[in-house]
Amino acid sequence: PDGGASQSDAQVQFPTCVCLQVEKHLEPFRLSLEKLQDVSARLRKDMLRGLGKHAHHRAAVKMLPTFVRATPDGTEKGDFLALDLGGTNFRVLHVRVLEEEQRVLKMDSQICAIPQEIMLGTGEKLFDHIAACLAEFLDSQKLRGQTLPLGFTFSFPCEQKEIDKSILIRWTKGFNCSGVEGEDVVRLLKEAIHRRGDYDIGSVAMVNDTVGTMMSCGYRDQSCEIGMIIGTGTNACYMEEMKNVKRVEGEDGRMCINTEWGGFGDDGSLKDILTEFDEEVDKTSINPGVHTFEKMISGMYLGEIVRLVLLKLTEEKLLFKGCPSEALLTPGSFETKFISEIEDGLENAKKILTKLALDWDLVDACVARLVCDTVSSRSARLCAAALATIANRIRTNRGLDHLKTTVGVDGTVYRKHPNFSDELQAAVRLLAPKCDVSFLISEDGSGKGAAMVTAVAQRLALHCMLNFL
Ligand code: BGC
């Protein structure tokens, strides 16, 4: 067919030869259930290595202690500030936790853009920018005179020494500010505020976005013990038994572990499932060789994987009459949101291919949709394998035949893609058959969750002090 004007979607038949040749390129993305079980077994071993006292230095999956020792119990209360850095935007929030109504209210919030030159500039400039945004927000809220406790959602891998001491291991997701890796992020924030000298903040609690997500959902559902993000980046955290967290003193109770599963495969353990397109995405990224798993899954990379596949199929004359457009040849031009739009309907596919100045026909539009579906399905199934590993671990940790648990989840890919969540949940059911996993979408985990972490830390500190007295 050509032009695609009159033929209905249902009538489209792929010519068999096109089908076979396209399939040759898509086949490496299709992971069988056995392969996913195998990936899950590898992650299980890597998680153990990450939890170990000595092996963790070399571990690809970092399993970082967060010093969050409890999920909310409903008695938390007070006013808090929250900062959220690490997604698409930087935000400042004023959050109120109401004990009587068991509610977390976002009083107000402000978004500040982080320009590219700040994302790639010096750390000092980045923290000055953050301190300036916070000052502006405090003024607009008339909060400057109060020293409110602050929850800082900083969504990058950090070696946390205490709830308020957190060393950045490495930047991810397109950030690369100099002089921050290896430094305490809380100290850098406080120094920037002191450099200004016109306001102050109270105690600080550092929070990964996965932890914020788990904690904000934990307030609504107390069986929420896993937090997961599938957005610009991907990661998960969960409540681990203290006796297994060899790096932190103490045997009793639990601690939330930030798995940093995005780094899975950085030691080469996923080589057999990487496609030539994944290798290309890694090579051209600003952090080659790291965050291998994240690069197969998250929003920052999915669009680029699809672009590379479409380009390859065009070079092989299987698409667009063998003619790529300028746009298709440009890295980053195929946005991840196009994947959701294209999978949502063939009409969208036609619009997007036209926008990319491609000379398409109806078969091309269907093939493009198939490529999007294949790449996003792999992402959902890999996430499911990783999530099933965590659920299975919690179940065996507790010696249970059957575990009922809830995952707090957030991120644009999970929220916006038309069938990502269904596919992920179906695969989790197959990969963790003895676990009954429910999913709760977090309502602003990075903001309200950061306040919850701060509130729970205050509750535990008060409890500790009362015991001492
Ligand atoms: C970071 C994680 C974060 C995840 C989701 C990853 O790139 O390393 O710390 O939780 O993105 O935002």
XYZ file of C-alpha atoms and ligand atoms in Angstrom:
481
model
C 0.000 0.000 0.000
C 1.171 3.552 -0.434
C 0.237 6.821 1.201
C -1.936 4.872 3.598
C -4.870 7.178 2.983
C -7.710 4.759 2.365
C -6.715 1.427 3.846
C -7.932 0.744 7.363
C -5.414 -0.301 10.029
C -6.960 -3.719 10.377
C -6.397 -4.555 6.737
C -2.659 -3.951 6.742
C -0.758 -7.064 5.753
C 3.031 -7.072 6.002
C 4.693 -8.617 2.963
C 6.278 -11.836 4.348
C 9.802 -10.965 3.233
C 9.650 -7.563 5.007
C 8.297 -9.277 8.071
C 11.133 -11.768 8.271
C 13.832 -9.197 7.745
C 12.374 -6.743 10.271
C 11.994 -9.586 12.745
C 15.682 -10.439 12.383
C 16.499 -7.036 13.920
C 13.791 -7.125 16.573
C 14.352 -10.689 17.755
C 17.259 -9.778 20.113
C 14.840 -7.512 22.029
C 12.419 -10.354 22.739
C 13.272 -11.925 26.071
C 11.627 -15.251 26.880
C 10.317 -16.063 30.337
C 13.314 -18.375 30.872
C 15.684 -15.546 29.956
C 13.929 -13.202 32.377
C 14.175 -15.843 35.120
C 17.862 -16.066 34.372
C 18.247 -12.251 34.528
C 16.406 -12.296 37.863
C 18.783 -14.979 39.211
C 21.779 -12.845 38.201
C 20.316 -9.797 39.921
C 19.674 -11.857 43.062
C 23.398 -12.687 43.244
C 24.402 -9.097 42.541
C 22.117 -7.827 45.289
C 23.822 -10.159 47.770
C 27.225 -8.909 46.660
C 26.063 -5.297 47.094
C 24.829 -5.979 50.637
C 28.132 -7.617 51.653
C 30.576 -5.870 53.963
C 33.599 -6.102 51.687
C 32.293 -7.103 48.260
C 30.115 -3.993 47.878
C 33.003 -1.809 46.629
C 33.142 -3.812 43.435
C 29.404 -4.507 43.172
C 27.555 -3.264 40.090
C 24.287 -3.135 42.052
C 25.249 -0.855 44.921
C 22.508 -1.708 47.485
C 22.929 1.545 49.389
C 21.734 1.829 53.001
C 19.387 4.840 53.305
C 19.146 5.138 57.106
C 15.389 5.072 56.718
C 14.466 2.524 59.373
C 10.707 2.643 59.364
C 7.790 3.373 57.114
C 5.166 5.889 58.365
C 2.902 4.802 61.247
C 0.412 7.654 60.917
C 1.580 9.659 63.934
C 3.849 11.969 61.940
C 3.039 15.677 61.769
C 4.416 19.145 61.083
C 5.536 21.553 58.355
C 8.428 20.738 56.081
C 10.328 22.033 53.102
C 11.204 19.643 50.314
C 13.641 19.952 47.425
C 13.440 17.630 44.450
C 16.381 17.338 42.070
C 16.923 14.552 39.585
C 13.911 14.237 37.333
C 12.918 16.543 34.551
C 12.783 19.661 36.724
C 14.000 21.039 40.029
C 11.204 21.767 42.516
C 10.824 23.401 45.917
C 7.816 22.507 48.069
C 6.149 23.404 51.349
C 4.458 20.301 52.774
C 2.218 19.896 55.824
C 1.661 16.503 57.460
C -1.618 16.383 59.404
C -1.718 13.671 62.034
C -5.439 13.864 62.846
C -6.532 13.483 59.244
C -3.623 11.234 58.259
C -3.007 13.450 55.288
C -0.022 15.009 53.598
C -0.832 18.374 52.063
C 1.245 20.101 49.461
C 0.808 23.715 50.589
C 2.603 25.151 47.610
C 5.410 24.397 45.225
C 7.554 26.052 42.621
C 9.365 24.634 39.612
C 12.752 26.063 38.663
C 14.334 25.112 35.372
C 17.895 23.846 35.469
C 19.489 25.113 32.273
C 21.822 22.753 30.374
C 24.866 24.910 31.229
C 24.149 24.444 34.942
C 23.611 20.662 34.500
C 27.065 20.456 32.947
C 28.781 23.311 34.874
C 30.420 23.478 38.307
C 28.867 22.048 41.459
C 29.154 25.454 43.132
C 26.989 27.047 40.427
C 24.420 24.231 40.721
C 24.052 24.610 44.505
C 24.017 28.431 44.282
C 21.153 28.066 41.812
C 19.302 25.686 44.178
C 19.842 28.032 47.151
C 18.565 30.979 45.081
C 15.403 29.077 44.050
C 14.785 28.144 47.682
C 15.224 31.783 48.795
C 12.725 32.952 46.180
C 10.228 30.314 47.302
C 10.608 31.158 51.016
C 9.918 34.804 50.188
C 6.853 33.996 48.115
C 5.508 31.839 50.975
C 6.553 34.293 53.715
C 8.536 31.479 55.355
C 11.945 33.116 55.471
C 11.893 33.673 59.259
C 11.197 29.996 60.067
C 13.864 27.314 60.037
C 11.819 24.374 58.801
C 13.244 20.855 58.512
C 14.050 20.007 54.932
C 13.758 16.769 52.969
C 16.082 16.751 49.986
C 15.101 14.321 47.249
C 18.351 13.923 45.360
C 17.813 11.176 42.814
C 21.328 10.008 42.096
C 23.377 7.184 43.614
C 24.694 8.357 46.981
C 26.629 6.542 49.679
C 24.670 7.653 52.678
C 26.619 7.856 55.938
C 23.730 9.183 57.995
C 20.299 10.521 57.124
C 21.983 13.954 56.682
C 25.307 12.924 55.158
C 25.273 11.658 51.633
C 28.222 11.280 49.263
C 27.451 11.379 45.542
C 28.898 8.271 43.880
C 28.253 9.426 40.341
C 25.986 11.587 38.253
C 23.419 9.943 35.971
C 20.601 11.086 33.635
C 22.506 13.809 31.792
C 23.867 15.694 34.844
C 27.621 16.148 35.050
C 28.550 19.005 37.415
C 32.200 19.139 38.401
C 33.388 18.850 42.000
C 30.352 17.007 43.372
C 31.189 13.302 42.895
C 32.806 12.034 46.096
C 31.447 15.014 48.105
C 28.724 15.325 50.748
C 25.715 16.832 49.026
C 24.216 18.159 52.301
C 27.450 20.047 53.010
C 27.411 21.552 49.490
C 23.790 22.676 49.954
C 24.459 24.205 53.391
C 27.596 25.969 52.118
C 25.615 27.522 49.276
C 22.957 28.742 51.752
C 25.669 30.142 54.056
C 27.367 31.889 51.122
C 24.136 33.867 50.721
C 23.749 34.374 54.466
C 20.164 35.646 54.217
C 18.222 32.594 55.485
C 18.742 29.244 57.160
C 17.212 25.775 57.169
C 16.568 23.236 59.939
C 17.664 19.595 59.951
C 18.124 17.955 56.551
C 17.109 14.429 55.505
C 18.500 13.098 52.223
C 16.109 10.995 50.199
C 16.349 9.071 46.952
C 13.190 9.432 44.814
C 12.454 5.701 45.153
C 12.469 6.123 48.932
C 10.226 9.195 48.756
C 7.842 7.230 46.568
C 7.744 4.280 48.962
C 7.228 6.587 51.941
C 4.473 8.663 50.374
C 2.588 5.492 49.415
C 3.413 3.990 52.811
C 1.338 6.677 54.435
C -1.729 5.486 52.505
C -0.979 1.744 52.581
C 1.191 0.457 55.400
C 2.105 -2.709 53.471
C 4.009 -0.567 50.963
C 7.625 -1.677 51.365
C 8.977 -1.217 47.860
C 9.434 2.007 45.891
C 10.073 1.980 42.138
C 10.747 4.682 39.543
C 10.531 4.208 35.789
C 10.956 7.703 34.412
C 13.987 9.569 33.077
C 16.001 6.985 35.038
C 15.026 3.765 36.769
C 15.625 2.366 40.239
C 13.947 0.689 43.223
C 14.264 0.505 47.000
C 12.805 -1.928 49.556
C 12.832 -2.720 53.268
C 15.658 -5.185 54.028
C 16.311 -7.014 57.312
C 19.020 -5.162 59.265
C 20.896 -8.410 59.902
C 21.537 -8.644 56.130
C 22.804 -5.066 55.840
C 26.384 -5.896 56.729
C 27.679 -2.377 56.258
C 25.572 -0.841 59.026
C 25.895 -1.709 62.708
C 22.900 -3.397 64.314
C 20.936 -6.586 63.780
C 17.400 -5.578 64.710
C 14.593 -4.253 62.601
C 14.747 -3.212 58.978
C 16.351 -0.555 56.827
C 15.355 0.727 53.426
C 17.950 -0.182 50.789
C 18.323 1.886 47.637
C 19.282 -0.855 45.175
C 20.473 1.453 42.337
C 19.467 -1.346 39.968
C 20.268 0.974 37.043
C 23.897 -0.135 37.449
C 23.025 -3.817 36.959
C 25.172 -5.178 34.107
C 28.001 -2.639 34.530
C 30.353 -5.564 35.194
C 29.391 -7.213 31.899
C 26.811 -9.581 33.401
C 24.125 -8.595 30.860
C 26.345 -8.808 27.780
C 24.318 -11.656 26.256
C 21.121 -9.597 26.145
C 22.581 -6.279 24.964
C 21.731 -5.481 21.349
C 23.941 -3.538 18.944
C 21.546 -0.607 19.537
C 22.107 -0.676 23.317
C 25.839 -0.646 22.716
C 25.511 2.389 20.450
C 23.330 4.254 22.983
C 25.911 3.570 25.675
C 28.844 4.642 23.494
C 27.269 7.993 22.629
C 25.999 8.759 26.166
C 27.812 11.155 28.523
C 28.568 8.239 30.869
C 29.647 5.267 28.719
C 30.065 1.932 30.511
C 27.791 2.773 33.435
C 24.117 2.345 34.232
C 23.739 -0.449 31.658
C 20.345 -1.672 32.919
C 18.958 1.877 33.093
C 19.966 2.461 29.466
C 17.823 -0.510 28.345
C 14.793 0.670 30.318
C 14.346 4.312 31.126
C 12.846 7.327 29.409
C 16.163 9.046 28.836
C 17.182 6.280 26.402
C 14.140 4.447 24.972
C 13.472 7.017 22.235
C 17.076 6.874 21.076
C 17.002 3.053 20.922
C 13.907 3.249 18.697
C 15.549 5.883 16.475
C 18.597 3.660 15.970
C 16.434 0.642 15.066
C 14.370 2.719 12.606
C 17.574 4.039 11.068
C 18.999 0.542 10.683
C 15.795 -0.693 9.013
C 15.903 2.324 6.674
C 19.533 1.629 5.759
C 18.476 -1.928 4.919
C 15.713 -0.491 2.715
C 13.008 -2.037 4.876
C 11.507 1.355 5.771
C 10.790 4.747 4.207
C 11.924 3.586 0.742
C 15.468 3.510 2.093
C 15.591 7.312 2.648
C 16.221 8.579 6.192
C 15.258 12.199 6.857
C 17.589 14.752 8.442
C 15.575 14.380 11.663
C 15.905 10.586 11.767
C 19.657 10.992 11.359
C 19.829 13.376 14.351
C 20.579 11.821 17.784
C 17.865 12.572 20.345
C 15.275 13.568 17.719
C 12.967 10.637 18.463
C 11.553 11.545 21.883
C 10.531 8.789 24.283
C 7.025 10.249 24.471
C 6.633 9.426 20.737
C 6.750 5.726 21.713
C 3.658 6.083 23.917
C 1.894 8.185 21.315
C 2.644 5.783 18.450
C 1.567 2.736 20.450
C -1.622 4.539 21.351
C -2.799 4.546 17.721
C -1.685 4.309 14.134
C -2.986 7.810 13.406
C -0.422 9.175 15.883
C 2.283 7.122 14.190
C 1.429 8.730 10.860
C 1.542 12.236 12.373
C 4.895 11.652 14.063
C 6.508 10.126 10.965
C 5.287 13.127 8.983
C 6.709 15.480 11.637
C 10.043 13.700 11.279
C 9.836 14.445 7.525
C 9.847 10.753 6.585
C 8.380 9.486 3.338
C 6.176 6.800 4.903
C 3.504 4.392 3.702
C 1.074 2.362 5.758
C 3.414 -0.604 6.149
C 6.123 1.800 7.404
C 3.754 3.201 10.016
C 2.891 -0.325 11.200
C 6.548 -1.363 11.322
C 7.422 1.789 13.302
C 4.670 0.899 15.761
C 5.996 -2.647 16.036
C 9.485 -1.307 16.792
C 8.112 0.954 19.558
C 6.114 -1.921 21.013
C 9.113 -4.259 20.982
C 11.438 -1.771 22.694
C 8.924 -0.711 25.357
C 7.901 -4.327 26.049
C 11.482 -5.294 26.690
C 11.753 -2.385 29.118
C 8.601 -3.451 31.000
C 9.675 -7.109 31.152
C 13.187 -6.273 32.382
C 11.708 -4.073 35.112
C 9.381 -6.919 36.013
C 12.319 -9.316 36.329
C 14.078 -6.895 38.674
C 10.960 -6.177 40.718
C 10.172 -9.891 41.015
C 13.710 -10.425 42.361
C 12.997 -7.937 45.152
C 9.557 -9.360 45.980
C 10.965 -12.898 46.065
C 13.776 -11.706 48.320
C 11.409 -10.071 50.824
C 9.336 -13.278 50.878
C 12.303 -15.584 51.543
C 13.814 -13.095 54.041
C 10.666 -13.478 56.108
C 10.364 -17.235 55.618
C 6.895 -16.846 54.088
C 5.173 -19.254 51.703
C 3.244 -16.362 50.322
C 3.905 -12.611 50.422
C 1.368 -9.849 49.990
C 3.058 -6.540 49.363
C 2.606 -3.145 47.722
C 4.939 -1.247 45.424
C 4.769 2.529 45.392
C 5.575 3.568 41.850
C 6.220 6.718 39.868
C 7.861 7.935 36.667
C 6.706 9.154 33.284
C 7.303 5.867 31.458
C 5.137 3.922 33.929
C 2.462 6.595 34.105
C 2.190 7.708 30.498
C 2.776 4.626 28.345
C -0.548 3.004 27.328
C 0.306 -0.600 28.275
C 3.622 -0.521 30.114
C 2.088 -1.070 33.556
C -0.128 -3.967 32.375
C 2.794 -5.691 30.733
C 5.020 -5.190 33.767
C 2.388 -6.486 36.179
C 1.619 -9.546 34.039
C 5.306 -10.468 33.916
C 5.720 -9.973 37.692
C 2.875 -12.444 38.272
C 4.762 -15.044 36.218
C 8.172 -14.329 37.723
C 7.078 -14.077 41.367
C 4.166 -16.557 41.511
C 4.244 -16.780 45.308
C 3.949 -13.026 45.735
C 0.785 -11.020 45.470
C 2.135 -7.624 44.404
C -0.153 -4.566 44.284
C 0.867 -1.303 42.660
C 0.090 2.132 44.028
C 0.900 5.182 41.938
C 2.614 7.711 44.119
C 1.068 11.122 44.384
C 4.135 13.331 44.354
C 6.503 10.953 46.125
C 9.518 13.125 45.553
C 7.902 16.056 47.339
C 5.541 14.597 49.930
C 7.728 11.504 50.386
C 10.755 13.633 51.263
C 8.651 15.345 53.943
C 7.499 11.927 55.204
C 11.099 10.681 55.508
C 11.967 13.812 57.492
C 8.869 13.401 59.658
C 9.558 9.703 60.376
C 13.213 10.523 61.202
C 11.980 13.170 63.678
C 9.485 10.728 65.208
C 12.206 8.084 65.687
C 14.659 10.642 67.120
C 12.026 11.819 69.600
C 11.229 8.228 70.534
C 14.922 7.549 71.075
C 15.302 10.650 73.254
C 12.249 9.726 75.382
C 13.654 6.207 75.885
C 16.956 7.713 76.929
C 15.283 10.026 79.470
C 19.576 7.246 39.719
C 18.720 6.800 40.888
C 17.284 7.297 40.716
C 16.747 6.883 39.363
C 15.327 7.349 39.127
C 18.907 6.872 38.402
O 19.648 7.405 37.337
O 20.846 6.646 39.773
O 19.269 7.263 42.104
O 16.491 6.760 41.750
O 17.589 7.399 38.347
O 15.222 8.724 39.157
